[in-house]
PDB file of C-alpha atoms in Angstrom:
ATOM      1  CA  MET A   1     177.012  56.092  92.662  1.00 54.00           C
ATOM      2  CA  ASP A   2     179.146  53.417  94.314  1.00 67.00           C
ATOM      3  CA  LEU A   3     179.206  49.710  93.526  1.00 66.00           C
ATOM      4  CA  LYS A   4     177.538  48.705  96.799  1.00 72.00           C
ATOM      5  CA  ALA A   5     174.529  50.962  96.152  1.00 72.00           C
ATOM      6  CA  LEU A   6     174.297  49.808  92.551  1.00 70.00           C
ATOM      7  CA  LEU A   7     174.355  46.073  93.303  1.00 71.00           C
ATOM      8  CA  GLY A   8     172.230  46.254  96.479  1.00 73.00           C
ATOM      9  CA  ASP A   9     171.689  42.787  98.008  1.00 74.00           C
ATOM     10  CA  ALA A  10     173.964  41.151  95.405  1.00 75.00           C
ATOM     11  CA  TYR A  11     176.978  43.046  96.798  1.00 75.00           C
ATOM     12  CA  LYS A  12     179.442  41.102  98.999  1.00 77.00           C
ATOM     13  CA  GLU A  13     182.753  42.195 100.442  1.00 78.00           C
ATOM     14  CA  GLY A  14     185.770  40.940  98.476  1.00 77.00           C
ATOM     15  CA  MET A  15     183.881  40.192  95.252  1.00 77.00           C
ATOM     16  CA  THR A  16     185.999  39.082  92.311  1.00 77.00           C
ATOM     17  CA  PHE A  17     185.809  40.758  88.914  1.00 70.00           C
ATOM     18  CA  GLU A  18     183.826  37.809  87.581  1.00 76.00           C
ATOM     19  CA  GLU A  19     181.299  38.032  90.431  1.00 79.00           C
ATOM     20  CA  ILE A  20     180.900  41.778  89.899  1.00 75.00           C
ATOM     21  CA  GLU A  21     180.448  41.275  86.178  1.00 75.00           C
ATOM     22  CA  ALA A  22     177.808  38.579  86.763  1.00 77.00           C
ATOM     23  CA  ALA A  23     176.002  40.790  89.288  1.00 75.00           C
ATOM     24  CA  LEU A  24     176.041  43.768  86.915  1.00 71.00           C
ATOM     25  CA  LYS A  25     174.354  41.674  84.212  1.00 72.00           C
ATOM     26  CA  ASP A  26     171.321  41.320  86.494  1.00 69.00           C
ATOM     27  CA  VAL A  27     171.147  45.051  87.287  1.00 65.00           C
ATOM     28  CA  GLN A  28     168.452  46.936  85.436  1.00 63.00           C
ATOM     29  CA  PRO A  29     169.609  50.416  84.442  1.00 56.00           C
ATOM     30  CA  PRO A  30     167.772  53.218  86.225  1.00 56.00           C
ATOM     31  CA  GLU A  31     165.324  55.384  84.346  1.00 59.00           C
ATOM     32  CA  ASP A  32     167.490  58.494  84.577  1.00 59.00           C
ATOM     33  CA  PRO A  33     170.235  58.903  81.917  1.00 60.00           C
ATOM     34  CA  ALA A  34     172.900  59.710  84.523  1.00 62.00           C
ATOM     35  CA  GLY A  35     172.353  56.318  86.203  1.00 66.00           C
ATOM     36  CA  ALA A  36     172.438  54.469  82.890  1.00 70.00           C
ATOM     37  CA  ALA A  37     175.636  56.280  81.953  1.00 76.00           C
ATOM     38  CA  GLU A  38     177.131  55.310  85.318  1.00 76.00           C
ATOM     39  CA  ILE A  39     176.269  51.631  84.787  1.00 76.00           C
ATOM     40  CA  SER A  40     177.694  51.753  81.282  1.00 80.00           C
ATOM     41  CA  ARG A  41     180.860  53.409  82.610  1.00 82.00           C
ATOM     42  CA  LEU A  42     181.205  50.756  85.347  1.00 81.00           C
ATOM     43  CA  LYS A  43     180.728  47.907  82.859  1.00 83.00           C
ATOM     44  CA  THR A  44     183.357  49.396  80.553  1.00 87.00           C
ATOM     45  CA  ALA A  45     185.775  49.882  83.444  1.00 85.00           C
ATOM     46  CA  LEU A  46     185.159  46.315  84.613  1.00 84.00           C
ATOM     47  CA  SER A  47     185.774  44.893  81.140  1.00 86.00           C
ATOM     48  CA  LYS A  48     188.987  46.907  80.873  1.00 88.00           C
ATOM     49  CA  ALA A  49     190.105  45.743  84.330  1.00 87.00           C
ATOM     50  CA  ASN A  50     189.357  42.115  83.430  1.00 86.00           C
ATOM     51  CA  GLY A  51     191.390  42.446  80.239  1.00 87.00           C
ATOM     52  CA  GLU A  52     194.307  44.022  82.090  1.00 87.00           C
ATOM     53  CA  ALA A  53     194.169  41.328  84.762  1.00 86.00           C
ATOM     54  CA  ALA A  54     194.287  38.620  82.085  1.00 84.00           C
ATOM     55  CA  ASP A  55     197.274  40.341  80.421  1.00 84.00           C
ATOM     56  CA  TYR A  56     199.120  40.594  83.737  1.00 83.00           C
ATOM     57  CA  LYS A  57     198.428  36.927  84.419  1.00 80.00           C
ATOM     58  CA  LYS A  58     199.892  35.959  81.051  1.00 79.00           C
ATOM     59  CA  GLN A  59     202.959  38.111  81.674  1.00 79.00           C
ATOM     60  CA  LEU A  60     203.422  36.662  85.140  1.00 75.00           C
ATOM     61  CA  ARG A  61     203.096  33.101  83.899  1.00 72.00           C
ATOM     62  CA  GLY A  62     205.602  33.805  81.172  1.00 74.00           C
ATOM     63  CA  LYS A  63     208.131  34.929  83.800  1.00 75.00           C
ATOM     64  CA  GLN A  64     207.407  32.100  86.255  1.00 71.00           C
ATOM     65  CA  THR A  65     209.151  28.789  86.306  1.00 75.00           C
ATOM     66  CA  GLU A  66     207.169  25.648  85.755  1.00 76.00           C
ATOM     67  CA  ALA A  67     207.123  24.903  89.503  1.00 79.00           C
ATOM     68  CA  GLU A  68     205.890  28.412  90.265  1.00 79.00           C
ATOM     69  CA  GLN A  69     203.161  28.060  87.650  1.00 74.00           C
ATOM     70  CA  GLU A  70     202.019  24.770  89.175  1.00 82.00           C
ATOM     71  CA  ALA A  71     202.019  26.337  92.652  1.00 84.00           C
ATOM     72  CA  ALA A  72     199.997  29.304  91.372  1.00 82.00           C
ATOM     73  CA  ALA A  73     197.531  26.951  89.660  1.00 85.00           C
ATOM     74  CA  ARG A  74     197.172  24.928  92.871  1.00 90.00           C
ATOM     75  CA  GLN A  75     196.658  28.134  94.840  1.00 92.00           C
ATOM     76  CA  GLU A  76     193.936  29.283  92.423  1.00 91.00           C
ATOM     77  CA  ALA A  77     192.236  25.876  92.558  1.00 93.00           C
ATOM     78  CA  LEU A  78     192.412  25.910  96.357  1.00 94.00           C
ATOM     79  CA  ALA A  79     190.915  29.426  96.513  1.00 93.00           C
ATOM     80  CA  LYS A  80     188.114  28.319  94.178  1.00 93.00           C
ATOM     81  CA  LEU A  81     187.408  25.231  96.314  1.00 93.00           C
ATOM     82  CA  GLU A  82     187.374  27.340  99.490  1.00 94.00           C
ATOM     83  CA  ALA A  83     184.887  29.761  97.929  1.00 92.00           C
ATOM     84  CA  GLU A  84     182.657  26.873  96.804  1.00 92.00           C
ATOM     85  CA  ASN A  85     182.916  25.299 100.262  1.00 93.00           C
ATOM     86  CA  ALA A  86     181.941  28.564 101.942  1.00 90.00           C
ATOM     87  CA  GLU A  87     178.930  28.927  99.633  1.00 91.00           C
ATOM     88  CA  LEU A  88     177.858  25.319 100.286  1.00 91.00           C
ATOM     89  CA  LYS A  89     178.169  25.839 104.040  1.00 91.00           C
ATOM     90  CA  ARG A  90     176.062  29.000 103.773  1.00 90.00           C
ATOM     91  CA  ALA A  91     173.404  27.192 101.701  1.00 90.00           C
ATOM     92  CA  SER A  92     173.366  24.323 104.191  1.00 91.00           C
ATOM     93  CA  ALA A  93     173.028  26.722 107.128  1.00 90.00           C
ATOM     94  CA  ILE A  94     170.186  28.567 105.384  1.00 91.00           C
ATOM     95  CA  SER A  95     168.399  25.283 104.725  1.00 91.00           C
ATOM     96  CA  ALA A  96     168.776  24.143 108.344  1.00 92.00           C
ATOM     97  CA  HIS A  97     167.656  27.515 109.713  1.00 91.00           C
ATOM     98  CA  LYS A  98     164.679  27.593 107.350  1.00 90.00           C
ATOM     99  CA  ALA A  99     163.509  24.146 108.471  1.00 92.00           C
ATOM    100  CA  LYS A 100     163.686  25.201 112.124  1.00 91.00           C
ATOM    101  CA  LEU A 101     161.870  28.467 111.430  1.00 90.00           C
ATOM    102  CA  LEU A 102     159.099  26.695 109.532  1.00 90.00           C
ATOM    103  CA  ALA A 103     158.673  24.377 112.521  1.00 90.00           C
ATOM    104  CA  LEU A 104     158.289  27.465 114.737  1.00 87.00           C
ATOM    105  CA  GLY A 105     155.385  28.708 112.627  1.00 86.00           C
ATOM    106  CA  TYR A 106     157.058  31.070 110.164  1.00 88.00           C
ATOM    107  CA  ASP A 107     155.482  31.194 106.724  1.00 88.00           C
ATOM    108  CA  GLU A 108     157.615  30.090 103.753  1.00 90.00           C
ATOM    109  CA  LYS A 109     158.688  33.546 102.568  1.00 91.00           C
ATOM    110  CA  LEU A 110     159.454  34.893 106.058  1.00 90.00           C
ATOM    111  CA  ALA A 111     161.366  31.710 106.956  1.00 91.00           C
ATOM    112  CA  GLU A 112     163.526  32.032 103.814  1.00 91.00           C
ATOM    113  CA  SER A 113     164.429  35.682 104.392  1.00 91.00           C
ATOM    114  CA  THR A 114     165.053  35.126 108.113  1.00 92.00           C
ATOM    115  CA  ALA A 115     167.242  32.083 107.431  1.00 92.00           C
ATOM    116  CA  GLU A 116     169.373  34.160 105.041  1.00 91.00           C
ATOM    117  CA  ALA A 117     169.609  36.923 107.638  1.00 91.00           C
ATOM    118  CA  LEU A 118     170.725  34.366 110.235  1.00 90.00           C
ATOM    119  CA  ALA A 119     173.383  32.998 107.885  1.00 89.00           C
ATOM    120  CA  ASP A 120     174.620  36.513 107.098  1.00 89.00           C
ATOM    121  CA  GLY A 121     174.457  37.734 110.704  1.00 88.00           C
ATOM    122  CA  LYS A 122     171.935  40.518 109.992  1.00 89.00           C
ATOM    123  CA  VAL A 123     170.467  41.008 113.464  1.00 90.00           C
ATOM    124  CA  ASP A 124     168.074  43.822 112.517  1.00 92.00           C
ATOM    125  CA  ALA A 125     166.441  41.688 109.835  1.00 89.00           C
ATOM    126  CA  ILE A 126     166.102  38.794 112.283  1.00 89.00           C
ATOM    127  CA  LEU A 127     164.433  41.016 114.874  1.00 92.00           C
ATOM    128  CA  ASP A 128     162.080  42.481 112.264  1.00 92.00           C
ATOM    129  CA  ALA A 129     161.094  38.977 111.182  1.00 90.00           C
ATOM    130  CA  GLN A 130     160.471  37.976 114.802  1.00 90.00           C
ATOM    131  CA  LYS A 131     158.254  41.045 115.260  1.00 92.00           C
ATOM    132  CA  THR A 132     156.307  40.146 112.108  1.00 91.00           C
ATOM    133  CA  LEU A 133     155.822  36.572 113.337  1.00 89.00           C
ATOM    134  CA  LEU A 134     154.634  37.689 116.782  1.00 91.00           C
ATOM    135  CA  GLU A 135     152.125  40.120 115.265  1.00 91.00           C
ATOM    136  CA  ALA A 136     150.780  37.402 112.960  1.00 89.00           C
ATOM    137  CA  GLN A 137     150.478  34.981 115.874  1.00 88.00           C
ATOM    138  CA  LYS A 138     148.648  37.573 118.007  1.00 91.00           C
ATOM    139  CA  LYS A 139     146.181  38.145 115.181  1.00 90.00           C
ATOM    140  CA  ALA A 140     145.664  34.401 114.779  1.00 89.00           C
ATOM    141  CA  VAL A 141     145.049  33.918 118.530  1.00 89.00           C
ATOM    142  CA  LEU A 142     142.594  36.829 118.615  1.00 88.00           C
ATOM    143  CA  ALA A 143     140.767  35.498 115.559  1.00 87.00           C
ATOM    144  CA  GLU A 144     140.544  32.049 117.160  1.00 87.00           C
ATOM    145  CA  LYS A 145     139.206  33.518 120.422  1.00 84.00           C
ATOM    146  CA  LEU A 146     136.617  35.528 118.517  1.00 81.00           C
ATOM    147  CA  ARG A 147     135.632  32.457 116.539  1.00 83.00           C
ATOM    148  CA  GLN A 148     135.165  30.428 119.743  1.00 80.00           C
ATOM    149  CA  THR A 149     133.221  33.150 121.592  1.00 73.00           C
ATOM    150  CA  PRO A 150     129.605  32.044 121.977  1.00 68.00           C
ATOM    151  CA  ARG A 151     127.080  34.310 120.342  1.00 63.00           C
ATOM    152  CA  GLY A 152     123.877  35.383 122.068  1.00 55.00           C
ATOM    153  CA  PRO A 153     120.547  35.703 120.323  1.00 52.00           C
ATOM    154  CA  SER A 154     120.547  38.479 117.776  1.00 52.00           C
ATOM    155  CA  GLY A 155     119.708  41.912 119.128  1.00 49.00           C
ATOM    156  CA  GLY A 156     119.822  41.004 122.816  1.00 49.00           C
ATOM    157  CA  THR A 157     121.627  39.286 125.626  1.00 49.00           C
ATOM    158  CA  PRO A 158     121.849  35.556 126.227  1.00 51.00           C
ATOM    159  CA  SER A 159     118.467  34.418 127.470  1.00 50.00           C
ATOM    160  CA  GLY A 160     118.107  33.105 130.968  1.00 56.00           C
ATOM    161  CA  GLU A 161     120.732  35.393 132.459  1.00 69.00           C
ATOM    162  CA  ASP A 162     119.757  36.615 135.923  1.00 77.00           C
ATOM    163  CA  PHE A 163     120.806  40.251 135.928  1.00 81.00           C
ATOM    164  CA  GLN A 164     119.070  40.985 139.224  1.00 85.00           C
ATOM    165  CA  LYS A 165     121.300  38.461 141.006  1.00 86.00           C
ATOM    166  CA  GLN A 166     124.416  39.920 139.341  1.00 87.00           C
ATOM    167  CA  ILE A 167     123.324  43.444 140.340  1.00 89.00           C
ATOM    168  CA  GLN A 168     122.888  42.356 143.982  1.00 90.00           C
ATOM    169  CA  ASP A 169     126.280  40.559 143.987  1.00 90.00           C
ATOM    170  CA  ALA A 170     128.015  43.620 142.544  1.00 89.00           C
ATOM    171  CA  GLN A 171     126.378  45.917 145.117  1.00 91.00           C
ATOM    172  CA  ALA A 172     127.374  43.545 147.906  1.00 92.00           C
ATOM    173  CA  ARG A 173     131.017  43.727 146.718  1.00 90.00           C
ATOM    174  CA  GLY A 174     130.797  47.505 146.487  1.00 89.00           C
ATOM    175  CA  ASP A 175     131.413  47.375 142.720  1.00 88.00           C
ATOM    176  CA  TYR A 176     128.899  50.019 141.656  1.00 88.00           C
ATOM    177  CA  ALA A 177     130.279  50.216 138.115  1.00 88.00           C
ATOM    178  CA  ALA A 178     129.426  46.534 137.587  1.00 87.00           C
ATOM    179  CA  ALA A 179     126.026  47.059 139.217  1.00 87.00           C
ATOM    180  CA  ALA A 180     125.305  49.905 136.792  1.00 88.00           C
ATOM    181  CA  TYR A 181     126.450  47.755 133.879  1.00 87.00           C
ATOM    182  CA  TYR A 182     124.123  44.882 134.814  1.00 84.00           C
ATOM    183  CA  THR A 183     121.271  47.352 135.417  1.00 86.00           C
ATOM    184  CA  ARG A 184     121.701  48.637 131.844  1.00 85.00           C
ATOM    185  CA  LEU A 185     121.773  45.087 130.508  1.00 82.00           C
ATOM    186  CA  ALA A 186     118.616  44.198 132.429  1.00 79.00           C
ATOM    187  CA  GLY A 187     116.926  47.302 131.017  1.00 77.00           C
ATOM    188  CA  SER A 188     117.944  46.433 127.446  1.00 73.00           C
ATOM    189  CA  GLU A 189     116.645  42.866 127.897  1.00 65.00           C
ATOM    190  CA  ILE A 190     113.268  44.159 129.055  1.00 62.00           C
ATOM    191  CA  GLN A 191     113.098  46.504 126.046  1.00 56.00           C
ATOM    192  CA  SER A 192     114.010  43.750 123.588  1.00 58.00           C
ATOM    193  CA  GLU A 193     111.271  41.492 124.973  1.00 57.00           C
ATOM    194  CA  SER A 194     108.526  44.101 124.467  1.00 51.00           C
TER     195      SER A 194
END
């Protein structure tokens, strides 16, 4: 089992040891013992790697001059600020995208997931969300049309409709299917009146 499959959505390219460790804390071990053993093995390996990295840092700092140590500290601080800046930009982009999507008629949950997909450049997820929105809108339009459709009296056709005139008009146009349809309607109206 690789790290990407284990972490799922929490996985990002170029994750630091600390980010991996934090992501692994949220992972629930699978039911099967092999998966649990794999997670345990990965956590142990990560802890060992973190310890070794800390040791190497101490050794490096011991060998560096004071100016080199200050430069390394500045470089680390700069890298941390750049990572924070990138995360803030992503959060800001997600927020802006979400607001626009809500204005377009997306529901809250769909807008959130689509905004994240936009920020991450996941085109397939964006297209799936668009498909979901269009289907929901079609259903809403159909429901509204059905709601606004006038209802005739129960069990029959709207009263006062002149089927004989519609039959004659259809025959005059040569539309015999429509003429047959209106003939059936006229017959059902006569039966419902008796």
